[in-house]
PDB file of C-alpha atoms in Angstrom:
ATOM      1  CA  GLY G   1      72.134 126.238  82.664  1.00 46.00           C
ATOM      2  CA  GLN G   2      74.596 124.903  85.173  1.00 48.00           C
ATOM      3  CA  ALA G   3      78.027 126.087  86.197  1.00 46.00           C
ATOM      4  CA  VAL G   4      81.189 124.632  84.731  1.00 45.00           C
ATOM      5  CA  VAL G   5      84.050 125.021  87.160  1.00 44.00           C
ATOM      6  CA  MET G   6      87.039 124.124  85.040  1.00 38.00           C
ATOM      7  CA  GLY G   7      88.084 124.726  81.487  1.00 38.00           C
ATOM      8  CA  GLY G   8      86.447 125.541  78.257  1.00 40.00           C
ATOM      9  CA  GLU G   9      87.540 128.188  75.845  1.00 45.00           C
ATOM     10  CA  GLY G  10      84.908 130.733  74.960  1.00 47.00           C
ATOM     11  CA  GLY G  11      82.197 131.340  77.487  1.00 50.00           C
ATOM     12  CA  PRO G  12      80.655 134.587  78.615  1.00 53.00           C
ATOM     13  CA  PRO G  13      82.191 137.892  77.578  1.00 55.00           C
ATOM     14  CA  PRO G  14      84.788 139.201  80.035  1.00 58.00           C
ATOM     15  CA  PRO G  15      83.702 142.160  82.155  1.00 58.00           C
ATOM     16  CA  ALA G  16      85.317 145.541  81.789  1.00 60.00           C
ATOM     17  CA  PRO G  17      88.641 145.722  83.710  1.00 64.00           C
ATOM     18  CA  ASP G  18      87.744 149.140  85.156  1.00 68.00           C
ATOM     19  CA  ALA G  19      84.378 147.994  86.544  1.00 66.00           C
ATOM     20  CA  ASP G  20      83.623 149.223  90.043  1.00 74.00           C
ATOM     21  CA  VAL G  21      81.211 146.395  90.871  1.00 78.00           C
ATOM     22  CA  CYS G  22      81.994 142.736  91.436  1.00 81.00           C
ATOM     23  CA  CYS G  23      80.258 139.832  93.131  1.00 83.00           C
ATOM     24  CA  MET G  24      82.019 137.812  95.826  1.00 84.00           C
ATOM     25  CA  THR G  25      80.388 134.450  96.433  1.00 83.00           C
ATOM     26  CA  THR G  26      81.164 130.753  96.607  1.00 82.00           C
ATOM     27  CA  ASP G  27      77.678 129.777  95.398  1.00 83.00           C
ATOM     28  CA  PHE G  28      77.845 128.594  91.779  1.00 80.00           C
ATOM     29  CA  ALA G  29      74.189 129.487  91.138  1.00 83.00           C
ATOM     30  CA  MET G  30      74.880 133.097  92.104  1.00 84.00           C
ATOM     31  CA  GLN G  31      78.074 133.074  90.038  1.00 82.00           C
ATOM     32  CA  ASN G  32      76.046 131.837  87.061  1.00 79.00           C
ATOM     33  CA  VAL G  33      73.602 134.756  87.397  1.00 82.00           C
ATOM     34  CA  ALA G  34      76.424 137.266  87.884  1.00 82.00           C
ATOM     35  CA  VAL G  35      78.265 136.031  84.771  1.00 78.00           C
ATOM     36  CA  ARG G  36      75.097 136.308  82.695  1.00 76.00           C
ATOM     37  CA  MET G  37      74.700 139.900  83.937  1.00 79.00           C
ATOM     38  CA  GLY G  38      78.302 140.701  82.942  1.00 77.00           C
ATOM     39  CA  MET G  39      79.642 141.267  86.468  1.00 80.00           C
ATOM     40  CA  ARG G  40      83.155 140.421  87.630  1.00 81.00           C
ATOM     41  CA  LEU G  41      83.485 137.532  90.076  1.00 81.00           C
ATOM     42  CA  LEU G  42      85.545 137.043  93.203  1.00 80.00           C
ATOM     43  CA  SER G  43      85.583 133.968  95.373  1.00 76.00           C
ATOM     44  CA  THR G  44      86.974 133.253  98.811  1.00 78.00           C
ATOM     45  CA  ASP G  45      88.115 129.730  97.925  1.00 79.00           C
ATOM     46  CA  GLY G  46      89.467 130.481  94.439  1.00 73.00           C
ATOM     47  CA  LEU G  47      86.849 128.470  92.485  1.00 75.00           C
ATOM     48  CA  VAL G  48      85.274 130.813  89.973  1.00 76.00           C
ATOM     49  CA  LEU G  49      83.308 129.557  86.998  1.00 75.00           C
ATOM     50  CA  ARG G  50      84.722 130.336  83.586  1.00 72.00           C
ATOM     51  CA  SER G  51      81.819 129.397  81.340  1.00 74.00           C
ATOM     52  CA  VAL G  52      78.105 128.704  81.566  1.00 77.00           C
ATOM     53  CA  LYS G  53      76.914 125.239  80.595  1.00 78.00           C
ATOM     54  CA  GLN G  54      73.526 124.909  78.914  1.00 82.00           C
ATOM     55  CA  TRP G  55      71.594 121.834  77.833  1.00 84.00           C
ATOM     56  CA  ALA G  56      70.447 120.932  74.322  1.00 88.00           C
ATOM     57  CA  LYS G  57      69.433 117.774  72.490  1.00 89.00           C
ATOM     58  CA  GLN G  58      71.614 116.190  69.824  1.00 88.00           C
ATOM     59  CA  CYS G  59      70.618 113.447  67.394  1.00 86.00           C
ATOM     60  CA  THR G  60      72.910 110.444  67.661  1.00 81.00           C
ATOM     61  CA  GLY G  61      71.906 109.398  64.144  1.00 80.00           C
ATOM     62  CA  CYS G  62      72.706 112.508  62.114  1.00 84.00           C
ATOM     63  CA  GLY G  63      74.569 114.571  64.732  1.00 84.00           C
ATOM     64  CA  ARG G  64      72.440 117.735  64.468  1.00 87.00           C
ATOM     65  CA  LEU G  65      71.401 119.859  67.421  1.00 88.00           C
ATOM     66  CA  ALA G  66      67.688 120.244  68.072  1.00 84.00           C
ATOM     67  CA  ALA G  67      66.567 123.817  68.632  1.00 74.00           C
ATOM     68  CA  ASP G  68      63.583 122.704  70.729  1.00 80.00           C
ATOM     69  CA  ALA G  69      64.691 120.851  73.871  1.00 79.00           C
ATOM     70  CA  GLY G  70      61.218 119.363  74.351  1.00 84.00           C
ATOM     71  CA  ARG G  71      61.357 117.241  71.207  1.00 84.00           C
ATOM     72  CA  ASP G  72      61.760 113.475  71.211  1.00 83.00           C
ATOM     73  CA  PHE G  73      62.266 112.998  67.460  1.00 86.00           C
ATOM     74  CA  CYS G  74      64.928 114.597  65.266  1.00 86.00           C
ATOM     75  CA  ALA G  75      63.547 117.267  62.920  1.00 85.00           C
ATOM     76  CA  HIS G  76      66.124 116.401  60.232  1.00 86.00           C
ATOM     77  CA  CYS G  77      66.182 112.600  60.057  1.00 84.00           C
ATOM     78  CA  GLY G  78      62.932 111.803  61.933  1.00 82.00           C
ATOM     79  CA  HIS G  79      64.382 109.173  64.277  1.00 80.00           C
ATOM     80  CA  GLU G  80      63.825 108.982  68.028  1.00 81.00           C
ATOM     81  CA  THR G  81      67.525 109.341  68.797  1.00 81.00           C
ATOM     82  CA  LEU G  82      67.772 112.691  70.608  1.00 85.00           C
ATOM     83  CA  VAL G  83      69.907 112.688  73.750  1.00 85.00           C
ATOM     84  CA  ARG G  84      70.592 115.550  76.139  1.00 86.00           C
ATOM     85  CA  VAL G  85      74.081 117.021  75.760  1.00 86.00           C
ATOM     86  CA  ALA G  86      75.886 119.901  77.431  1.00 85.00           C
ATOM     87  CA  THR G  87      76.769 122.942  75.331  1.00 86.00           C
ATOM     88  CA  VAL G  88      78.908 125.994  76.004  1.00 83.00           C
ATOM     89  CA  ALA G  89      78.428 129.319  74.228  1.00 74.00           C
ATOM     90  CA  GLY G  90      81.635 130.585  72.691  1.00 65.00           C
ATOM     91  CA  ALA G  91      82.905 134.157  72.668  1.00 62.00           C
ATOM     92  CA  ASP G  92      82.069 134.416  68.949  1.00 69.00           C
ATOM     93  CA  GLY G  93      78.432 133.415  69.582  1.00 67.00           C
ATOM     94  CA  GLY G  94      78.851 129.840  68.319  1.00 76.00           C
ATOM     95  CA  VAL G  95      77.757 126.819  70.315  1.00 79.00           C
ATOM     96  CA  ARG G  96      80.305 124.157  71.277  1.00 84.00           C
ATOM     97  CA  VAL G  97      78.972 120.720  72.216  1.00 85.00           C
ATOM     98  CA  LEU G  98      80.821 119.092  75.089  1.00 84.00           C
ATOM     99  CA  PRO G  99      81.741 115.413  74.594  1.00 83.00           C
ATOM    100  CA  MET G 100      79.136 112.840  75.593  1.00 76.00           C
ATOM    101  CA  PRO G 101      79.978 110.560  78.510  1.00 72.00           C
ATOM    102  CA  ASP G 102      80.956 106.986  77.623  1.00 70.00           C
ATOM    103  CA  HIS G 103      77.797 105.471  79.132  1.00 67.00           C
ATOM    104  CA  VAL G 104      75.634 107.576  76.760  1.00 65.00           C
ATOM    105  CA  ARG G 105      77.798 107.324  73.644  1.00 65.00           C
ATOM    106  CA  GLY G 106      78.135 103.533  73.683  1.00 60.00           C
ATOM    107  CA  ARG G 107      74.590 102.447  74.491  1.00 60.00           C
ATOM    108  CA  VAL G 108      72.010 101.276  71.997  1.00 59.00           C
ATOM    109  CA  LEU G 109      69.161 103.759  72.221  1.00 61.00           C
ATOM    110  CA  SER G 110      66.469 101.490  70.842  1.00 63.00           C
ATOM    111  CA  ALA G 111      66.607  97.784  70.095  1.00 67.00           C
ATOM    112  CA  ARG G 112      63.137  97.931  68.561  1.00 66.00           C
ATOM    113  CA  GLY G 113      62.882  95.795  65.449  1.00 65.00           C
ATOM    114  CA  THR G 114      66.218  94.014  65.833  1.00 72.00           C
ATOM    115  CA  ARG G 115      64.980  90.682  67.166  1.00 77.00           C
ATOM    116  CA  TYR G 116      61.363  90.332  66.099  1.00 77.00           C
ATOM    117  CA  PRO G 117      59.629  92.085  63.228  1.00 81.00           C
ATOM    118  CA  LEU G 118      57.336  94.975  64.038  1.00 79.00           C
ATOM    119  CA  PRO G 119      53.635  94.027  64.181  1.00 83.00           C
ATOM    120  CA  GLN G 120      51.302  95.275  61.486  1.00 88.00           C
ATOM    121  CA  PRO G 121      49.393  98.401  62.511  1.00 85.00           C
ATOM    122  CA  LYS G 122      45.770  97.854  63.539  1.00 87.00           C
ATOM    123  CA  GLN G 123      42.799 100.054  62.739  1.00 86.00           C
ATOM    124  CA  GLY G 124      40.480 101.713  65.227  1.00 80.00           C
ATOM    125  CA  ARG G 125      40.575 104.041  68.181  1.00 73.00           C
ATOM    126  CA  ASN G 126      41.819 101.486  70.706  1.00 78.00           C
ATOM    127  CA  ALA G 127      44.647 100.143  68.554  1.00 79.00           C
ATOM    128  CA  ASP G 128      47.958 100.130  70.440  1.00 82.00           C
ATOM    129  CA  ASN G 129      50.337 100.591  67.505  1.00 83.00           C
ATOM    130  CA  ALA G 130      54.080 101.169  67.738  1.00 82.00           C
ATOM    131  CA  ILE G 131      54.980 104.856  67.511  1.00 82.00           C
ATOM    132  CA  LEU G 132      57.787 105.244  64.980  1.00 79.00           C
ATOM    133  CA  ALA G 133      57.560 108.939  64.035  1.00 79.00           C
ATOM    134  CA  GLU G 134      56.583 112.247  65.594  1.00 80.00           C
ATOM    135  CA  ASP G 135      53.345 112.603  63.634  1.00 80.00           C
ATOM    136  CA  GLN G 136      52.236 109.184  64.908  1.00 82.00           C
ATOM    137  CA  LEU G 137      52.883 110.397  68.462  1.00 81.00           C
ATOM    138  CA  LYS G 138      50.605 113.417  67.924  1.00 78.00           C
ATOM    139  CA  GLU G 139      47.919 111.175  66.412  1.00 78.00           C
ATOM    140  CA  ALA G 140      48.103 108.756  69.369  1.00 78.00           C
ATOM    141  CA  ARG G 141      47.758 111.629  71.841  1.00 78.00           C
ATOM    142  CA  TYR G 142      44.759 112.966  69.914  1.00 78.00           C
ATOM    143  CA  LYS G 143      43.058 109.558  69.905  1.00 75.00           C
ATOM    144  CA  HIS G 144      43.706 109.149  73.633  1.00 71.00           C
ATOM    145  CA  ILE G 145      41.994 112.476  74.425  1.00 71.00           C
ATOM    146  CA  ARG G 146      38.918 111.737  72.300  1.00 64.00           C
TER     147      ARG G 146
END
């Protein structure tokens, strides 16, 4: 995950107020590690991270979060519409998705099939068919290896 400098309710659990140990650094990577360990933070310049940002993939078609960040296709609807979004873990253990930037939210992810019809699939090992679902991707990888 990466550090979020400003804002966000929730986040990591607060350290004990009577803790004898704290970490004083201006490096956000070190602050990220210290927060995950449950240490208190001090900073010389006053910028201390409040929450830890993590990455996940969200389907723009159905809006569900993908548990596996390595996927390209949504497990619920089956479309290739997963985009990387930032998430913040809340104090109650829930995940809050941060808003997508405008350049991601407004773009058309795939214009495939909007202007010309899709070609009919061809038979054989060397057929270069359009990959429309995750099982077709696995089959194409298998054929390429053989």
